[in-house]
Tab-separated table of C-alpha atoms in Angstrom:
chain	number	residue	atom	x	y	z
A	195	UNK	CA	0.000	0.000	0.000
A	196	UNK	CA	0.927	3.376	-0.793
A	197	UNK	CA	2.209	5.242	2.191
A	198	UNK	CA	1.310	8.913	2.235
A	199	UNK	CA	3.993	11.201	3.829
A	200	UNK	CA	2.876	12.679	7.716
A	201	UNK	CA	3.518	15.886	6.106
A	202	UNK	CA	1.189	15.709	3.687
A	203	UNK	CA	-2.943	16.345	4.536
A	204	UNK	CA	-6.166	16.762	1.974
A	205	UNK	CA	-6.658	20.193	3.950
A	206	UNK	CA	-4.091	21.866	1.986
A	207	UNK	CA	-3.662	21.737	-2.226
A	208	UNK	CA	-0.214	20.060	-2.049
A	209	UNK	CA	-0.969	17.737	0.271
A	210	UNK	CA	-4.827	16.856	-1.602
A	211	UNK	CA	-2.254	16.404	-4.720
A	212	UNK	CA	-0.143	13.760	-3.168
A	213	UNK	CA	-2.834	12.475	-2.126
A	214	UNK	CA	-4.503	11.608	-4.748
A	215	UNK	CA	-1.359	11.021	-7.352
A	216	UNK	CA	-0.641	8.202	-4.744
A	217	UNK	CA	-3.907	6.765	-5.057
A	218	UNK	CA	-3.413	6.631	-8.848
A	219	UNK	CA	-0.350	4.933	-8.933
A	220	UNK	CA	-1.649	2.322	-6.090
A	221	UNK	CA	-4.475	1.436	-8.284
A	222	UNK	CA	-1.800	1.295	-10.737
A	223	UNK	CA	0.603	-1.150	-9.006
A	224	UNK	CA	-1.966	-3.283	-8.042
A	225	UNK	CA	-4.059	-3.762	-10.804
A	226	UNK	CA	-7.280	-2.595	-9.815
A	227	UNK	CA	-9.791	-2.719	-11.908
A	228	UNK	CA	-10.853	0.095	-14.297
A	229	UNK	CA	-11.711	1.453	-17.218
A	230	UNK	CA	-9.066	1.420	-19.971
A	231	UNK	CA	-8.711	5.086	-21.422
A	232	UNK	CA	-8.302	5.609	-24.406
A	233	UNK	CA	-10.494	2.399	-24.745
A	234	UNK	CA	-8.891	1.701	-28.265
A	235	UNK	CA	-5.585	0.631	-26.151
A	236	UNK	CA	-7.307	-1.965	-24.383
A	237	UNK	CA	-4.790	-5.292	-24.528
A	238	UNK	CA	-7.655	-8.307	-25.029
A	239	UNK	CA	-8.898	-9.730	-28.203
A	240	UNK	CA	-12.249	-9.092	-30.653
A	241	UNK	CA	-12.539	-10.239	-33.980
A	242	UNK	CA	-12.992	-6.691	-35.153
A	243	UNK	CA	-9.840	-3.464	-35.299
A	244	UNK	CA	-8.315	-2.273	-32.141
A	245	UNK	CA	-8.953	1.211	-33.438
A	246	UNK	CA	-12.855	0.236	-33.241
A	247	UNK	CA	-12.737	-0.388	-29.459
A	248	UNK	CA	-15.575	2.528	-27.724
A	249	UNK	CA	-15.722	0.981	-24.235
A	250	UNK	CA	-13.158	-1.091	-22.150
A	251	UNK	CA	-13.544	-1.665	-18.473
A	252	UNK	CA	-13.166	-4.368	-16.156
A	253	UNK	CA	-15.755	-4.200	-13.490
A	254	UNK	CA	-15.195	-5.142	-9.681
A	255	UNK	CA	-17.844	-7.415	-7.880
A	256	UNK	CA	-19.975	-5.127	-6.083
A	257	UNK	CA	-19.640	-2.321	-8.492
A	258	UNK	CA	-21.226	-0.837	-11.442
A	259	UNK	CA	-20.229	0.621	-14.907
A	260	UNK	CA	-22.591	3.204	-17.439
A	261	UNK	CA	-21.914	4.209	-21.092
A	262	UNK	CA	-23.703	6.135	-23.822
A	263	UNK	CA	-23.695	3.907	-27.281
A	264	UNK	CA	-24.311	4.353	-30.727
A	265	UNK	CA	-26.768	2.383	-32.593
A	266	UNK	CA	-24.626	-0.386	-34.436
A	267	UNK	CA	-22.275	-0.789	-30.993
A	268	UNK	CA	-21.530	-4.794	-30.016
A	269	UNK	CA	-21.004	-5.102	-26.223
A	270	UNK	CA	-19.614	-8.116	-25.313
A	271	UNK	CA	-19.757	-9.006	-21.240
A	272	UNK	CA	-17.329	-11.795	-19.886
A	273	UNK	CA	-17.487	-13.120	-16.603
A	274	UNK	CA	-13.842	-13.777	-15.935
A	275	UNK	CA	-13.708	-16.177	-12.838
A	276	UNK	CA	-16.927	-17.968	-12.915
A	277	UNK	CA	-19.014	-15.497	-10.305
A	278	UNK	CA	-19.715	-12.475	-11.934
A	279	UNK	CA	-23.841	-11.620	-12.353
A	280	UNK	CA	-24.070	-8.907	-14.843
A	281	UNK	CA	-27.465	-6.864	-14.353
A	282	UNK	CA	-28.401	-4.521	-17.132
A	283	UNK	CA	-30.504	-1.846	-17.916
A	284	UNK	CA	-31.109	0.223	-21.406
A	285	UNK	CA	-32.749	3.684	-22.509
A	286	UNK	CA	-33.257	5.331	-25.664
A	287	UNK	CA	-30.319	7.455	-25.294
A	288	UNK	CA	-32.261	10.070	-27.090
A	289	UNK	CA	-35.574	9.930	-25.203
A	290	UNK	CA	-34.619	7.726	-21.795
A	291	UNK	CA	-38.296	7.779	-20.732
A	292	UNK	CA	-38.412	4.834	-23.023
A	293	UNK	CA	-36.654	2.070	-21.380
A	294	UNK	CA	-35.653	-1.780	-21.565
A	295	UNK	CA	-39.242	-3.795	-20.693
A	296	UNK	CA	-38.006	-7.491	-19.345
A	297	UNK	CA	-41.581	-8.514	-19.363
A	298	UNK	CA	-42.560	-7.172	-23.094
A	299	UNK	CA	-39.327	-8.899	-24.138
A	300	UNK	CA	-40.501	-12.620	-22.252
A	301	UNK	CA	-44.092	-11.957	-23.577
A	302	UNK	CA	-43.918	-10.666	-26.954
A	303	UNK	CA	-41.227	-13.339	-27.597
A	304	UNK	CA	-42.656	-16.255	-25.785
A	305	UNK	CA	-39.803	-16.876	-24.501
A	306	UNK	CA	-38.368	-16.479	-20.919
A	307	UNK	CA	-35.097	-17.772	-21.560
A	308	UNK	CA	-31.669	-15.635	-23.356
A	309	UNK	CA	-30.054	-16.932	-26.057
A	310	UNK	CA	-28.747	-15.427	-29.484
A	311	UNK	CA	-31.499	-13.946	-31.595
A	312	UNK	CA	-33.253	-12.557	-28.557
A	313	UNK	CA	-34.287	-8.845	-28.916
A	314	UNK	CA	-34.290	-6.262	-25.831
A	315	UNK	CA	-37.272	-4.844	-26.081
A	316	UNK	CA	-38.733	-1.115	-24.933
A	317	UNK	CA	-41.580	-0.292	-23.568
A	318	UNK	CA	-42.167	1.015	-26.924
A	319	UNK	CA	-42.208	-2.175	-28.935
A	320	UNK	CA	-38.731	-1.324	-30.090
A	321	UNK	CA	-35.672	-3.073	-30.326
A	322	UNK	CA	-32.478	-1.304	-27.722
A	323	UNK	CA	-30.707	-4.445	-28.614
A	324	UNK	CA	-30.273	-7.766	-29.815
A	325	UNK	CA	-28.227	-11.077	-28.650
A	326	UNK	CA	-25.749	-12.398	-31.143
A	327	UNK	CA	-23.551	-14.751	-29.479
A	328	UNK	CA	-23.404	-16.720	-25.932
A	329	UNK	CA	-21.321	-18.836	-24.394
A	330	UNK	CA	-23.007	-18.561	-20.810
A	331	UNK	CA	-26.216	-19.797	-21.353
A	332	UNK	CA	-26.783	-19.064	-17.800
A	333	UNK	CA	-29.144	-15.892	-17.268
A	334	UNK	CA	-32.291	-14.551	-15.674
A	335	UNK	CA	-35.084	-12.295	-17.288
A	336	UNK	CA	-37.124	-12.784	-14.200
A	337	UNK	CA	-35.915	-12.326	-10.673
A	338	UNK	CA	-34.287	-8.894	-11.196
A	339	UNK	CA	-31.450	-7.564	-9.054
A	340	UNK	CA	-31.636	-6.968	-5.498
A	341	UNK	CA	-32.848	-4.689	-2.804
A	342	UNK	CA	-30.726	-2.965	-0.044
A	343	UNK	CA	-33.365	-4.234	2.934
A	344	UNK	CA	-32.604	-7.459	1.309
A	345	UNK	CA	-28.893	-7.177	1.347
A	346	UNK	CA	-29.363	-6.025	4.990
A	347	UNK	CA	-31.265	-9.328	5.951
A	348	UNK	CA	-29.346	-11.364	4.411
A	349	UNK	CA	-25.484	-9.809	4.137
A	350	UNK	CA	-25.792	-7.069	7.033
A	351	UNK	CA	-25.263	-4.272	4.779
A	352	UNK	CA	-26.648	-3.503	1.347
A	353	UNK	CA	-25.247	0.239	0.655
A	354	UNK	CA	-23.373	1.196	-2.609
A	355	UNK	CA	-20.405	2.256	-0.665
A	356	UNK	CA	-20.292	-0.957	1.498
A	357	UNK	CA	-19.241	-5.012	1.520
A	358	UNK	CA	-22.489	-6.255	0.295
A	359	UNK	CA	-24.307	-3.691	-2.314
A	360	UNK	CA	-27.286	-3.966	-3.352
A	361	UNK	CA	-27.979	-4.259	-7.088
A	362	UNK	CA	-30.464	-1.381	-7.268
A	363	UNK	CA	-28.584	0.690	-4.833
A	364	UNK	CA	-25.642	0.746	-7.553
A	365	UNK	CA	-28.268	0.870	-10.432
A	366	UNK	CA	-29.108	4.039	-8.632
A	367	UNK	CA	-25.505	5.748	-8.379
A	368	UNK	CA	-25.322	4.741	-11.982
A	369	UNK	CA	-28.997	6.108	-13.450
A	370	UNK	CA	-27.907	9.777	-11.675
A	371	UNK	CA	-24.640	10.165	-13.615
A	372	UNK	CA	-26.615	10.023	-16.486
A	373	UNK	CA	-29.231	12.550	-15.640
A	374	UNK	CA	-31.880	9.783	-14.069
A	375	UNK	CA	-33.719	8.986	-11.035
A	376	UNK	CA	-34.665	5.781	-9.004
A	377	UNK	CA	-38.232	6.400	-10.563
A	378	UNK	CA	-35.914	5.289	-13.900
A	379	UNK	CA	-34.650	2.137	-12.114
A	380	UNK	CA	-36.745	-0.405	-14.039
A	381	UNK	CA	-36.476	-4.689	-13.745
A	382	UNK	CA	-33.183	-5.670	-15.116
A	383	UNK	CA	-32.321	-8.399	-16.705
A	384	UNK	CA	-28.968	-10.351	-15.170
A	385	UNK	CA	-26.709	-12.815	-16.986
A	386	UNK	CA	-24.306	-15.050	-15.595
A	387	UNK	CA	-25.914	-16.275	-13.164
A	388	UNK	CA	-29.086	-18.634	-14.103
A	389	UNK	CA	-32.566	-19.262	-12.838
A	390	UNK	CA	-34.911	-22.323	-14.474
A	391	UNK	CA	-38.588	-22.364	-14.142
A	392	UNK	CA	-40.005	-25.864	-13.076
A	393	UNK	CA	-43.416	-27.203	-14.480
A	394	UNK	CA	-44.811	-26.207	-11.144
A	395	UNK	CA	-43.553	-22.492	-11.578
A	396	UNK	CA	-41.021	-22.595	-9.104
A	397	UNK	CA	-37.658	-21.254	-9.865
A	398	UNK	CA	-34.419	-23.462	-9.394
A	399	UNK	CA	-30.619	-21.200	-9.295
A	400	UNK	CA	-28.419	-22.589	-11.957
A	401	UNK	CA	-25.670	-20.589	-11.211
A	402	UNK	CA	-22.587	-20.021	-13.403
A	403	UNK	CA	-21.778	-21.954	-16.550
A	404	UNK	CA	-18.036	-21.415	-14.810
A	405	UNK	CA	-15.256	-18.847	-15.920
A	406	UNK	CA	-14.846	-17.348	-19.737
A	407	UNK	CA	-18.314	-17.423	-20.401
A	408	UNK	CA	-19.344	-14.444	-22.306
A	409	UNK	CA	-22.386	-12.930	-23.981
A	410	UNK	CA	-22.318	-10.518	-26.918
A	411	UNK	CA	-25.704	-7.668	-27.447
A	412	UNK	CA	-25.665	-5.448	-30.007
A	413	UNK	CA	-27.345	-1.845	-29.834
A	414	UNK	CA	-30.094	-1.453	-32.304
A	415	UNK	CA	-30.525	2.471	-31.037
A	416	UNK	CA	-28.320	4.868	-29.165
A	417	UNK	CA	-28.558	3.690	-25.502
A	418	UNK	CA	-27.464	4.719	-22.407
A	419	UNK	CA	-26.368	1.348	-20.862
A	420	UNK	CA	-26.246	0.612	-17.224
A	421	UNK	CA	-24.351	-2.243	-15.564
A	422	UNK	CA	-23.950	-3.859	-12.057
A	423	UNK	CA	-22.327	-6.705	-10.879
A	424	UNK	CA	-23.491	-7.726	-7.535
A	425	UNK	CA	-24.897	-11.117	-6.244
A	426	UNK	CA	-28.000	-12.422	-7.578
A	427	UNK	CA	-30.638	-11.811	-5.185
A	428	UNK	CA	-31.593	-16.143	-5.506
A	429	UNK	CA	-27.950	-16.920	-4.591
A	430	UNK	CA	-28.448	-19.309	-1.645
A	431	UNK	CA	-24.520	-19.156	-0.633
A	432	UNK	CA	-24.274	-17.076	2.625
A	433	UNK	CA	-21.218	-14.893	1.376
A	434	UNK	CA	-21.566	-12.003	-0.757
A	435	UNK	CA	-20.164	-13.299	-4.028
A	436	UNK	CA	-19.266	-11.284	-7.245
A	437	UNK	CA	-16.152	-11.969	-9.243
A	438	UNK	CA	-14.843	-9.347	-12.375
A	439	UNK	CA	-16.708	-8.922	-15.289
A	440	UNK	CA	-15.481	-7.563	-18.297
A	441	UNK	CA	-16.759	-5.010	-20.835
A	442	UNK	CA	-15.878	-4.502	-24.553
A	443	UNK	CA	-17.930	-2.733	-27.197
A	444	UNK	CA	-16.652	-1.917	-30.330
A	445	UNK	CA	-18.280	-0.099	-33.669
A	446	UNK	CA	-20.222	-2.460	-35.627
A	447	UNK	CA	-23.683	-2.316	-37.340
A	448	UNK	CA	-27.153	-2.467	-36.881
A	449	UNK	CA	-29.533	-5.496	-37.614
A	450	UNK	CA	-30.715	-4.754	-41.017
A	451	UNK	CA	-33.266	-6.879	-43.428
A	452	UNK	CA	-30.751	-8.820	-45.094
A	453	UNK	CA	-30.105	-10.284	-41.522
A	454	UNK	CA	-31.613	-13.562	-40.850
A	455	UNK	CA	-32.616	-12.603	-37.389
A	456	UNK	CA	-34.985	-9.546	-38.733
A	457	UNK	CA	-37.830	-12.074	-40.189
A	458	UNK	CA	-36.740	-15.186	-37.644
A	459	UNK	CA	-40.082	-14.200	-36.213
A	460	UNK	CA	-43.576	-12.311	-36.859
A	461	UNK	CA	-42.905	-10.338	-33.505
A	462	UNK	CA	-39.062	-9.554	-34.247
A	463	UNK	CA	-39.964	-8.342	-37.882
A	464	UNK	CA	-42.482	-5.751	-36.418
A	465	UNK	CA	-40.353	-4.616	-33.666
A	466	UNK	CA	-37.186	-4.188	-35.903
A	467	UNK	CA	-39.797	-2.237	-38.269
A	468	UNK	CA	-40.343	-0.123	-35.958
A	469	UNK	CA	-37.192	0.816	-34.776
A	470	UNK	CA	-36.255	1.155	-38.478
A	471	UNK	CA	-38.920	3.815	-39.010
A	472	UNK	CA	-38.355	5.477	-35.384
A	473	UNK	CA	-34.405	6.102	-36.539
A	474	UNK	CA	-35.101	7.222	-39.748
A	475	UNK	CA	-37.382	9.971	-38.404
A	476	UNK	CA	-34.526	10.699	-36.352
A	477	UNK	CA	-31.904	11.114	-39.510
A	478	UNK	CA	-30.474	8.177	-37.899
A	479	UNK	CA	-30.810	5.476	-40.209
């Protein structure tokens, strides 16, 4: 750990410099996780050109990570060692009073469970994004993320700033760096970390498919995306577990109609329609 001269104190300028150039180069030495700026220098692998790279960020369990997209972005989420539980939540980055709907996009689908070709739907029958690859298989549309009085019962502490955050607690320091409230904080949907629904409709935890397992979405309108990574709220295990998860999105395209997955289904046509028509009215398309 870095040691801080007795000299120096945060009451006066030098001393709130030293300060806080020793924090950075502790985070530094010890590889902390962070976001990789500029993003484009990021180290990993994609298929596509380093110089495409947006976003790059490796996110801590019991933190949180936010990002305004263009349409035609691919975000790809990897849960590193086998614990991570990536909650998200998307808004029309234009309009965010139109948000991801987890129960429009289990409904109008008929289907509760993610896999590629499922679209992320608003709550205005459009399309914020689409799946196109996973290696996971083990998400959750249903049981959301959890609740600090939750965390309390269960952890002793649910706070942002403490050992066992709550999801929506971070979802909330997230949503107000982006100009939103917790009356924005909608269900999310989590992957990662899997939940089954038995003939009876009882839900069985899955867990983690184990480490590497990755999932890839990509934005069919500018969104402002929203991430946490904090223990699923049906996790029986009594400690607070959440391992890394990485983020990469790079520049890519939109779905368009040459794409098999625009007419894979009646619904999927008429909610990639309309998303098609919404963004041209915008001089988007």
């Amino acid at each position: 750990m870095t040691t801080i001269p007795a000299a120096s104190s945060t009451s006066t300028t030098a001393g709130a410099k030293a300060h806080a150039r020793a924090q950075e180069a502790e985070a530094a030495a010890s590889g902390a996780p962070d976001a990789v700026v500029p993003a484009e220098s990021w180290a990993g692998q994609i298929a596509a050109d380093k110089s495409d790279v947006v976003w790059a960020e490796t996110v801590a369990g019991g933190s949180y990570a936010h990002r305004v997209l263009a349409a035609g972005s691919s975000v790809r989420l990897t849960d590193i060692a086998g614990d991570a539980c990536a909650s998200v939540l998307l808004y029309n980055a234009d309009a965010p009073w139109e948000r991801l709907n987890v129960a429009d996009t289990a409904k109008v689908q008929w289907q509760v469970y993610t896999a590629p070709g499922q679209l992320l739907l608003s709550d205005q029958g459009r399309v914020l994004a689409s799946v196109v690859d996973d290696t996971s298989g083990h998400h959750d549309i249903l049981y959301g993320t959890s609740a600090e009085a939750r965390n309390v019962e269960r952890y002793g502490d649910g706070a942002p700033e403490g050992a066992s955050p709550a999801g929506r607690e971070l979802f909330a320091v997230a949503a107000a760096k982006n100009g939103l409230g917790r009356r924005d904080i909608a269900p999310s949907m989590s992957f990662f970390q899997g939940v089954t629904i038995d003939a009876e409709g009882s839900p069985t935890f899955t867990g983690s498919s184990g480490p590497g397992g990755s999932i890839t979405l990509r934005t069919e309108m500018p969104v402002i995306m929203l991430v946490v990574n904090a223990a699923h709220p049906l996790d029986p295990r009594e400690e607070y577990i959440a391992s890394p998860l990485e983020i990469v999105a790079w520049r890519d395209r939109r779905t368009d109609p040459s794409d098999p997955r625009w007419v894979a289904t009646p619904e999927g046509r008429r909610a990639f329609e309309n998303t098609a028509d919404y963004l041209k009215g915008r001089g988007i398309a």
